[in-house]
Short mmCIF file of C-alpha atoms in Angstrom, two decimals:
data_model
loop_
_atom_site.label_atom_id
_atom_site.label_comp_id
_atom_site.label_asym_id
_atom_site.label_seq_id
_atom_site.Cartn_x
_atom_site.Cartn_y
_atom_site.Cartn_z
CA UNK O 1 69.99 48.43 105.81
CA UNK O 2 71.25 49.36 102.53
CA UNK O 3 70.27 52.97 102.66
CA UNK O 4 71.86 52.94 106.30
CA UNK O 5 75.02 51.91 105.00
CA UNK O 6 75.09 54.67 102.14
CA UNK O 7 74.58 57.48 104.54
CA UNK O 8 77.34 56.00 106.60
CA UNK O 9 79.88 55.91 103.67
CA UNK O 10 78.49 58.75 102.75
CA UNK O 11 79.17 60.66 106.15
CA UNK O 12 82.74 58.52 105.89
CA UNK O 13 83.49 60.33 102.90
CA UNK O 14 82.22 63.92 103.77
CA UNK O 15 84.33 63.52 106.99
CA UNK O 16 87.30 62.96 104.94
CA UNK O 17 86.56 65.85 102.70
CA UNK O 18 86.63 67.84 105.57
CA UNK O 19 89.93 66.60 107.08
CA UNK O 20 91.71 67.11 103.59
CA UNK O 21 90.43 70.72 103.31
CA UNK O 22 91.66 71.54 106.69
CA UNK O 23 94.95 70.00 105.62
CA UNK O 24 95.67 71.96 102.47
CA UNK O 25 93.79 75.24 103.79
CA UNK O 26 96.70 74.77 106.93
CA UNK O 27 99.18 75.97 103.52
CA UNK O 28 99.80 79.25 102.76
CA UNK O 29 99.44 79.56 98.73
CA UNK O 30 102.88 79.72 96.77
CA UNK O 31 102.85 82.89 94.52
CA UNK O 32 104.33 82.79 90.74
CA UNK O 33 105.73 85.78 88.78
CA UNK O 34 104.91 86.56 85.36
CA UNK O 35 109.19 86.11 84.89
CA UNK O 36 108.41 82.31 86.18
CA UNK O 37 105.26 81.83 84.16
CA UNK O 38 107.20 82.51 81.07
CA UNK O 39 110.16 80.97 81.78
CA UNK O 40 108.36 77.78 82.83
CA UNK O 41 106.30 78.02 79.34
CA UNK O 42 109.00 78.62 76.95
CA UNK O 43 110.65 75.10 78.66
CA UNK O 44 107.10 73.67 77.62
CA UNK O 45 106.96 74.97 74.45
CA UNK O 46 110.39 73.15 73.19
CA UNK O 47 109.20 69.78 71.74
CA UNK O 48 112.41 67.92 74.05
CA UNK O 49 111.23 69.21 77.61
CA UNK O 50 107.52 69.37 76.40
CA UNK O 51 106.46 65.76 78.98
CA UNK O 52 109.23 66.62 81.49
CA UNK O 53 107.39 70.00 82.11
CA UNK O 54 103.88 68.75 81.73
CA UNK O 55 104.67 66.44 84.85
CA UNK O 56 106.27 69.24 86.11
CA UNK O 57 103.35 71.74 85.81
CA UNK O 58 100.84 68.21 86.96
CA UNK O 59 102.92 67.90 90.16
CA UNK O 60 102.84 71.77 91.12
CA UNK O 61 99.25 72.04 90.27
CA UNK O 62 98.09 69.16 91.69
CA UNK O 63 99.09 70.48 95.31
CA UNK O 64 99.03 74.39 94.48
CA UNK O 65 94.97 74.51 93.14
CA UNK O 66 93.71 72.94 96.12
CA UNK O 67 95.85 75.18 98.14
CA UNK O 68 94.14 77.91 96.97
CA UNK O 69 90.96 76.60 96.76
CA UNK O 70 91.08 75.25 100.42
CA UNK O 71 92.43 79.04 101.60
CA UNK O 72 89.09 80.41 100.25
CA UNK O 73 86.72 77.64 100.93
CA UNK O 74 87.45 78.34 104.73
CA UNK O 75 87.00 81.92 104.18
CA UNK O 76 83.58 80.96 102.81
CA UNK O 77 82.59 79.04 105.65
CA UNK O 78 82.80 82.37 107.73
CA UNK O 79 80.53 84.44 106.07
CA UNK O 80 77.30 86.13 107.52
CA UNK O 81 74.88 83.30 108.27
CA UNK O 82 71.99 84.55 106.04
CA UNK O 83 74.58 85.28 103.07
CA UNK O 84 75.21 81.68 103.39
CA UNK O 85 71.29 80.44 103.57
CA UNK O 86 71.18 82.26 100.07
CA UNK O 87 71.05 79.53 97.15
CA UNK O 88 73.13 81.62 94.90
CA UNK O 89 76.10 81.44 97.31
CA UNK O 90 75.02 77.78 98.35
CA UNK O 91 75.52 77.13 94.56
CA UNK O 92 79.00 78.36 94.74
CA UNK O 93 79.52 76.28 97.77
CA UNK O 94 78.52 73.40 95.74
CA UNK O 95 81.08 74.43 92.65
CA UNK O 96 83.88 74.78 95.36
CA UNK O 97 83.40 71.56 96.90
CA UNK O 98 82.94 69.66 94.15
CA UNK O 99 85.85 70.90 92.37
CA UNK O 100 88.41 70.54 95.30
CA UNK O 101 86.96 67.19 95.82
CA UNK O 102 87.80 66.13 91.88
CA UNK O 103 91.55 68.17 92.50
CA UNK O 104 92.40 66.00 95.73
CA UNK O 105 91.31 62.48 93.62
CA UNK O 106 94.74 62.70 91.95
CA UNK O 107 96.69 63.21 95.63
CA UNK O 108 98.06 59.92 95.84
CA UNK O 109 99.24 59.13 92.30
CA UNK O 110 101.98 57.60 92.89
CA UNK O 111 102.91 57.08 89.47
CA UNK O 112 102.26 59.85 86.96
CA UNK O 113 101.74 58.23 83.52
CA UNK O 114 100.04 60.35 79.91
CA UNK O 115 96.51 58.81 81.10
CA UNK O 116 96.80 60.53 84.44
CA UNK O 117 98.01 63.44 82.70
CA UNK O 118 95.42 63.38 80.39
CA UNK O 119 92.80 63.08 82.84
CA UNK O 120 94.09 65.70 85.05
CA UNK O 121 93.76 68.81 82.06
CA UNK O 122 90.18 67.11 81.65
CA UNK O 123 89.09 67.95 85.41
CA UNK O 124 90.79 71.47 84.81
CA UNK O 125 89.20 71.49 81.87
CA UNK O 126 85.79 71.09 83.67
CA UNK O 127 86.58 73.12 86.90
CA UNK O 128 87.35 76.03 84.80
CA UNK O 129 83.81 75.54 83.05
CA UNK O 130 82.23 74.80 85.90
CA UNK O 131 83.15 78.12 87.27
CA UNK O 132 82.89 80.23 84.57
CA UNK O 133 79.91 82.32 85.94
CA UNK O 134 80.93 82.56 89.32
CA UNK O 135 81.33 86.30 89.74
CA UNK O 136 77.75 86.87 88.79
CA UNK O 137 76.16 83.97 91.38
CA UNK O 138 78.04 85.51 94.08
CA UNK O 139 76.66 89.04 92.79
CA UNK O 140 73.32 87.56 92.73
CA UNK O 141 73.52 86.18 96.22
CA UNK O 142 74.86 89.28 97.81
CA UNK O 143 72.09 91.26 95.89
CA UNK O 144 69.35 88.23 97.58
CA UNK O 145 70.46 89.16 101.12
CA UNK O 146 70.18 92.93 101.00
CA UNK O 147 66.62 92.46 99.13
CA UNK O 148 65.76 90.04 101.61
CA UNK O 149 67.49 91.19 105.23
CA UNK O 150 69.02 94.17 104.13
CA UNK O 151 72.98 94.92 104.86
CA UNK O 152 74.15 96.98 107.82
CA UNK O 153 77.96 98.79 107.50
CA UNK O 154 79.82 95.73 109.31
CA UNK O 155 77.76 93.39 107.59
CA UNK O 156 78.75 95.41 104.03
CA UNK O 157 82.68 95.75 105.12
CA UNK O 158 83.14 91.59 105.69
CA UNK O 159 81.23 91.26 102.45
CA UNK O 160 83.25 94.10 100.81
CA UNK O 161 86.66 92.09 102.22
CA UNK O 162 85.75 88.49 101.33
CA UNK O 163 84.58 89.57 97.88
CA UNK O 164 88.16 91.24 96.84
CA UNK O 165 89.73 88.22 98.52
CA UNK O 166 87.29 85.31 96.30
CA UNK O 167 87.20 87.07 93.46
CA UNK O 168 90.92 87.63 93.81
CA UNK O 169 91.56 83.84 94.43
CA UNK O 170 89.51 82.78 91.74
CA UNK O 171 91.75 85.35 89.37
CA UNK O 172 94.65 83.46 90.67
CA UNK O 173 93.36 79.86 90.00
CA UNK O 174 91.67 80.36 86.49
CA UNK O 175 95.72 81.48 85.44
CA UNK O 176 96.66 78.54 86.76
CA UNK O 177 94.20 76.28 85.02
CA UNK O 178 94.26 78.28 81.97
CA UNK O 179 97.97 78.25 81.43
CA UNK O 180 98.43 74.40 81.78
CA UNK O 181 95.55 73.96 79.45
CA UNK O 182 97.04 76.03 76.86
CA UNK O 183 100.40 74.69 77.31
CA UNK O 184 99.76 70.91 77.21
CA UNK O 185 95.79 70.62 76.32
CA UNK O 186 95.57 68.82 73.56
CA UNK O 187 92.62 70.07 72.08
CA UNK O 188 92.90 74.21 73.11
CA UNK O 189 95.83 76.07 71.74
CA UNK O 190 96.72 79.93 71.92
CA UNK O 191 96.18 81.22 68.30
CA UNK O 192 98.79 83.64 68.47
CA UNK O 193 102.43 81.34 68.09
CA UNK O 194 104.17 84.71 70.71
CA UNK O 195 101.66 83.80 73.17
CA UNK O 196 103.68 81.66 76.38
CA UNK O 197 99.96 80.24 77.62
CA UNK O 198 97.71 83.54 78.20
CA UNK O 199 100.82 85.44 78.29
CA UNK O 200 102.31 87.49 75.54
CA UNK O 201 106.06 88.14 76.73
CA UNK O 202 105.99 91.37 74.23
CA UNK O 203 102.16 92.60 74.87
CA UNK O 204 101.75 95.70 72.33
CA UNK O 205 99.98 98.41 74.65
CA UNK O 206 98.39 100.85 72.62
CA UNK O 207 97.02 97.67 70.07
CA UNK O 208 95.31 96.48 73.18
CA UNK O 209 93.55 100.23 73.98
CA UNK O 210 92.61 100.82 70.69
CA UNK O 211 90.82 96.63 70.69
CA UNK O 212 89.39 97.63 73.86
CA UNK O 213 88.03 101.09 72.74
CA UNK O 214 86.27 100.18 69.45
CA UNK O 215 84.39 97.74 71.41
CA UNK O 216 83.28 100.09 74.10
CA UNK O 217 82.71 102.77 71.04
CA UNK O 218 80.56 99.64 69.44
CA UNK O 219 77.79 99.39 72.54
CA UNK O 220 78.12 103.28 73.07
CA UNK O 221 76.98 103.86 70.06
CA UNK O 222 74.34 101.44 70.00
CA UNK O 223 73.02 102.59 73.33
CA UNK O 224 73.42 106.38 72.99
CA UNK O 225 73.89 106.74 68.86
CA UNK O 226 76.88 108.13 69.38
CA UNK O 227 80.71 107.82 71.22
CA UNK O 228 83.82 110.50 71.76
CA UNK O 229 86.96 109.56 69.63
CA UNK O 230 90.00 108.81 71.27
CA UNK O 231 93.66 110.44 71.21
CA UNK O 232 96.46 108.59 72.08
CA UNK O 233 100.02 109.69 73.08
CA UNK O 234 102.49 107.53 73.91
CA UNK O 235 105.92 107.97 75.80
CA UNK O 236 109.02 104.69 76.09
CA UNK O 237 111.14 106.33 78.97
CA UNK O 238 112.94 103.16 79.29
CA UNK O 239 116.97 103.58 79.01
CA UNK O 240 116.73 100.08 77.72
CA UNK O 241 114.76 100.68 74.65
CA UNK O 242 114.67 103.93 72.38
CA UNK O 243 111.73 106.48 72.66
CA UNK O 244 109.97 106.01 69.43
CA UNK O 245 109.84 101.83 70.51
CA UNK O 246 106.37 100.78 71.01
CA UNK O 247 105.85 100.29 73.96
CA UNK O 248 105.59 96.66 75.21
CA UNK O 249 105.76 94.43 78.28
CA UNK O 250 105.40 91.20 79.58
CA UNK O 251 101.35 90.76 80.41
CA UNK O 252 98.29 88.72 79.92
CA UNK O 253 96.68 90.63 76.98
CA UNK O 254 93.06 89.70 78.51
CA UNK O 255 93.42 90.63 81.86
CA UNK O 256 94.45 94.45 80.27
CA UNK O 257 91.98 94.12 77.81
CA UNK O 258 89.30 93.63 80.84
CA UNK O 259 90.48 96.83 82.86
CA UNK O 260 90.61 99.04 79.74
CA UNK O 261 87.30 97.76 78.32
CA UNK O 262 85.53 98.45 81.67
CA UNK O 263 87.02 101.96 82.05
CA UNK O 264 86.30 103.32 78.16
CA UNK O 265 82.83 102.02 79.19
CA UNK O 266 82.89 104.51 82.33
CA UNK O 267 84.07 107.41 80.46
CA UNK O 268 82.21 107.34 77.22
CA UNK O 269 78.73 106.47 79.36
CA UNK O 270 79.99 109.85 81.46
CA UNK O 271 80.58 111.97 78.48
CA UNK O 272 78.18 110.80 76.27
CA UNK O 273 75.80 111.79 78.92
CA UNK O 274 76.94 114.59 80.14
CA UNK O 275 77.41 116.15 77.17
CA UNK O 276 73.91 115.23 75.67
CA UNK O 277 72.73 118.31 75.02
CA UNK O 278 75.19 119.38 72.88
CA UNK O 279 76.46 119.44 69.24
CA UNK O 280 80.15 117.45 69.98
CA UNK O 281 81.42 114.77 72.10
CA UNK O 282 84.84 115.60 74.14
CA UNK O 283 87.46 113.08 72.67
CA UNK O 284 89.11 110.74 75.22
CA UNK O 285 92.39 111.25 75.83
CA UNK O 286 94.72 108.56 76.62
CA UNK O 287 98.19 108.81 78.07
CA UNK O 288 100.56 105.63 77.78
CA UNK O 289 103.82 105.81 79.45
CA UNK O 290 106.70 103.26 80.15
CA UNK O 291 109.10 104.15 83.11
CA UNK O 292 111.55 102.08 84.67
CA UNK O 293 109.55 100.84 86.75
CA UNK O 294 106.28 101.23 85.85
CA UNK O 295 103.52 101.64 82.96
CA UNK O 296 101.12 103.79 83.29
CA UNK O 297 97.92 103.83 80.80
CA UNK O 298 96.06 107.20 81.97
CA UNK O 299 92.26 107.73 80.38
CA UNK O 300 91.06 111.25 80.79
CA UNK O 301 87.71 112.34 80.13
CA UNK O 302 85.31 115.19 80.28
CA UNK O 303 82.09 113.05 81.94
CA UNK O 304 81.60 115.99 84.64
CA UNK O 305 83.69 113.75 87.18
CA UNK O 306 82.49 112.02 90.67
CA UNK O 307 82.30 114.09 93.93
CA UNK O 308 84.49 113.56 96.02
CA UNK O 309 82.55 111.99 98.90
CA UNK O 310 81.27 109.15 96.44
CA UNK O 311 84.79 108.43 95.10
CA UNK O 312 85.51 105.51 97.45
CA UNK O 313 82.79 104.22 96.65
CA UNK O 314 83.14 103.40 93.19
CA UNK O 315 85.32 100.52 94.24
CA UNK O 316 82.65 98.89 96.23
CA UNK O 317 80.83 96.10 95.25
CA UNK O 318 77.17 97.19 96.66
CA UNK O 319 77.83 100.35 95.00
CA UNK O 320 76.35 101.49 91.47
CA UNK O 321 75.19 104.40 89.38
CA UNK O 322 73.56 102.40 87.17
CA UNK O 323 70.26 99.90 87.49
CA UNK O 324 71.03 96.81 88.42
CA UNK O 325 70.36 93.93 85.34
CA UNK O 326 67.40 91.97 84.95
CA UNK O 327 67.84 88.74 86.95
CA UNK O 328 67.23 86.46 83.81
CA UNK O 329 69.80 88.10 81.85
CA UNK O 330 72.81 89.34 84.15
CA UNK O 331 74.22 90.43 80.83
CA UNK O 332 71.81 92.66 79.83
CA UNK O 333 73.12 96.04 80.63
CA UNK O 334 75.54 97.56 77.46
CA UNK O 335 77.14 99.65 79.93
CA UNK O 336 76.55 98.73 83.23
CA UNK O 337 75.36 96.18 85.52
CA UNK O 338 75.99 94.97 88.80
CA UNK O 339 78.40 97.38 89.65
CA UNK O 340 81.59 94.84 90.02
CA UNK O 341 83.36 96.00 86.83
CA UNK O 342 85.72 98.76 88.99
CA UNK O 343 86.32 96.84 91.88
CA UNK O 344 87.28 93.75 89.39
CA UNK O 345 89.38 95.66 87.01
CA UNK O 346 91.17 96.80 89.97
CA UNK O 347 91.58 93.28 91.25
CA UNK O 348 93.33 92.26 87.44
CA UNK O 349 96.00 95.05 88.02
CA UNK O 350 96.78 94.80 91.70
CA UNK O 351 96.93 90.46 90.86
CA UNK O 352 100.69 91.14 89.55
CA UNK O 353 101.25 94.13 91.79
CA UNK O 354 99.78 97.16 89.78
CA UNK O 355 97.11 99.43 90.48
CA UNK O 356 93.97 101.51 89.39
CA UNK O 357 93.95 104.80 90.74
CA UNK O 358 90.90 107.96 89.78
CA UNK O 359 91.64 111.37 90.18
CA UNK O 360 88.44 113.34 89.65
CA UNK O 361 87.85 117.31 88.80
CA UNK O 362 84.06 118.06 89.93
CA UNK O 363 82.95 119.27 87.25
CA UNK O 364 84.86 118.54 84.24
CA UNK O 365 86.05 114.69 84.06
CA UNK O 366 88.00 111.72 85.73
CA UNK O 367 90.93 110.34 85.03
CA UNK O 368 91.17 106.84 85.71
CA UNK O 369 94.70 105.55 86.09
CA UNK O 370 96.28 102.13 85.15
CA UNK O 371 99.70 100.85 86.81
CA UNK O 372 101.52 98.20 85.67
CA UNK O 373 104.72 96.54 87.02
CA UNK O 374 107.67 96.70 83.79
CA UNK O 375 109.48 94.17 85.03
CA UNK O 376 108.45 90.26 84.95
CA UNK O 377 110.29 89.61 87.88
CA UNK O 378 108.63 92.28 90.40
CA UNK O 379 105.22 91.11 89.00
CA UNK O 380 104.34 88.71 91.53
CA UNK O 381 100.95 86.98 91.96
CA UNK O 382 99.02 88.47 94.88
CA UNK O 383 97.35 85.96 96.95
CA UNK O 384 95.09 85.92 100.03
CA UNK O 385 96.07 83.61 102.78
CA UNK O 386 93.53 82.30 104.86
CA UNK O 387 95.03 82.50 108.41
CA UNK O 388 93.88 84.24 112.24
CA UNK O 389 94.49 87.70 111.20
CA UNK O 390 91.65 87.16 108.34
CA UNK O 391 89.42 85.43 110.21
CA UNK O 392 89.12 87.82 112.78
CA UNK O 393 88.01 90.56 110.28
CA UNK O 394 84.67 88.49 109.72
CA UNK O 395 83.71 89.02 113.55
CA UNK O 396 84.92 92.41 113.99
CA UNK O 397 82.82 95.07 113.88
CA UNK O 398 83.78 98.91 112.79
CA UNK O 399 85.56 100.80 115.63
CA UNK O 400 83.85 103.82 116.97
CA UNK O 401 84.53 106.89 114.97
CA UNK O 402 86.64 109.32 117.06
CA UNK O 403 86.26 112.06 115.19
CA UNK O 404 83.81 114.93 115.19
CA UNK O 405 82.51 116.34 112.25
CA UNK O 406 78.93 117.64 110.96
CA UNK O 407 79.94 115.66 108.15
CA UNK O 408 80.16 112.55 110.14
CA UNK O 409 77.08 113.61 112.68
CA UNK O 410 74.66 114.22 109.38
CA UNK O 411 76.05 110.61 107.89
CA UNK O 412 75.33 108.64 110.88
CA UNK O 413 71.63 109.96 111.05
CA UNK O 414 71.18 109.44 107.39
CA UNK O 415 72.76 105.68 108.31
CA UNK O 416 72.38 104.56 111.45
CA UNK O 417 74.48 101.56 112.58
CA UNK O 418 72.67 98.60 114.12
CA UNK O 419 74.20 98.37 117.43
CA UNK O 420 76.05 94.83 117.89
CA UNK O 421 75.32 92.26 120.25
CA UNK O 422 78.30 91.72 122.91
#
């Protein structure tokens, strides 16, 4: 009788679950600007306003994160069946649900007091934790279904537009968490005193590519024994600031760190092999310019470039040069591994509107472009909304080509297409 009644409260409660998530995913998420973040931080940073905006920040979050989390959760749900059956992506189910179900506990405080406070930035605290190596279970279940069941195109397009949109999300909600823990956490605070949160409202660009080329230089060298130098030439176009400023802007020093890291990685593993046989290294040469508009960090290198036909894919997720890791250490690999670090980095800068962009010489080299939005205000969070227009793209398969090239003829016996069930 007992165990009856537990399965009943249990099925009571799951039910629930389900009705809330349908609630909040029936939201569209409500995207911040860097201009906002700050703003909202400097207000939290003044000792007088510091437990008017901590409620303030608790009452946004409370019904923004599962918002978000809700959006994607649904977006989950329609996924290829066997991606689903995989335990890697059941175990990010399980992370999901359990962290939307600790997010909607605090729904119906009616009265927000420091203990409910306190508790909430303890079950961000833990969410963010909890989901710390989600990108590489994901990667690990994607990489299960294609050794198990292989992946046709249509199959490989859903996956490639769900994983920009999760990985995107998740982005979008570990700035969230991260900023209101750094803000009013008690126990984690941003070392730097300029830092707003993760944010540093005058980010020097060229300190962060130099940071984030001595440590690619570092595992170069201990991979290959060797690394190119770097040249760097800057240019402040901005009428509001003189041409020998450095050049700064309102960022999140981590989020350029990641993009820069993960291209120096590119171009010194290109170089350093392509020019193996020879007595000197190309230098990299890096271009940093502020417009009024935008900032553009360009890395050129002399790696012997991509062809032209593979340059598209660089940016997919199933797609990589190098050998995958080792399954018991997904950070094995000094310069490589799954393949995710392009299409990532290029998640970071399109998040607040920017953009990574390679033009590649056959050849000679790449060079790998970085756009950045100059002004806070323009530099709005980009957010996938889970509605009928992106649901349909998980049960649509890729039109007929109408088009007729050898190119195309040659490709499609090289890859035939699985033909769909109507």
């Amino acid at each position: 009788m007992r165990i009856s009644l537990r399965c009943l409260q249990s099925l009571k409660t799951s039910l629930a679950t389900k009705s809330v998530l349908e609630k909040y995913a029936s939201f569209n998420p409500s995207p911040l600007s860097l201009k906002k973040f700050v703003e909202f931080g400097r207000m939290g940073a003044m000792e007088c306003s510091k437990e008017g905006s901590s409620k303030e920040s608790y009452a946004f979050l409370q019904k923004e994160l599962p918002v978000r989390l809700a959006n994607i959760m649904k977006e989950i749900s329609l996924l290829p069946e066997n991606l689903l059956k995989m335990s890697s992506v059941k175990l990010v189910m399980s992370w999901y649900q359990q962290s939307f179900k600790e997010l909607i506990e605090f729904e119906n405080q009616d009265r927000i007091n420091k203990n409910i406070m306190e508790n909430f930035t303890h079950t961000l605290i833990n969410i963010r934790n909890r989901h710390s190596n989600v990108v590489e279970t994901m990667a690990q279940g994607v990489m299960e279904l294609k050794e198990n069941h292989g992946i046709d195109s249509n199959t490989e397009n859903r996956i490639q537009y769900f994983l920009d949109r999760f990985y995107m999300s998740r982005i979008s909600i570990r700035m969230l968490i991260n900023q209101h823990i750094l803000l009013f956490g008690k126990k984690e605070k941003n070392n730097d005193p300029r830092h707003i949160g993760c944010i540093d409202p005058n980010c020097n660009v060229s300190l962060v590519v130099q940071d984030a080329y001595e440590n690619a230089r570092f595992l170069c060298e201990q991979y290959y024994l060797a690394a190119p130098e770097l040249n760097i030439v800057s240019k402040n176009s901005s009428v509001l600031e003189n041409e020998s400023d450095p050049i700064q802007i309102v960022y999140v020093p981590s989020h350029l760190y990641h993009m820069l890291f993960e291209l120096f990685k590119n171009a010194m593993r290109a170089t350093t092999e392509h020019h193996s046989e020879e007595d000197q290294i190309p230098p990299l040469n890096v271009m940093i310019v502020k417009g009024q508009e935008d900032l553009s960090v360009k890395i050129s290198d002399q790696g012997g470039g991509i062809p032209r036909a593979k340059l598209e894919l660089v940016f997919q997720y199933m797609y990589s040069t190098a050998p995958q890791p080792a399954r018991s250490d997904i950070a094995s690999a000094p310069l490589a591994g799954y393949g995710y670090g392009l299409p990532l980095s290029r998640l970071y800068a399109r998040y607040f509107q920017g953009d990574i962009v390679l033009n590649s010489f056959e050849g000679y080299g790449t060079d790998a472009i970085i756009y950045l939005k100059v002004l806070s205000n323009e530099a709005n969070e980009m957010l996938p909304v889970y509605n009928t227009t992106a649901s349909k793209v998980y049960h649509t398969d890729i039109p007929v080509n109408d088009w007729s090239s050898s190119w195309v003829t040659s490709h499609r016996l090289q890859n035939p297409t699985p033909k769909s069930r109507s």
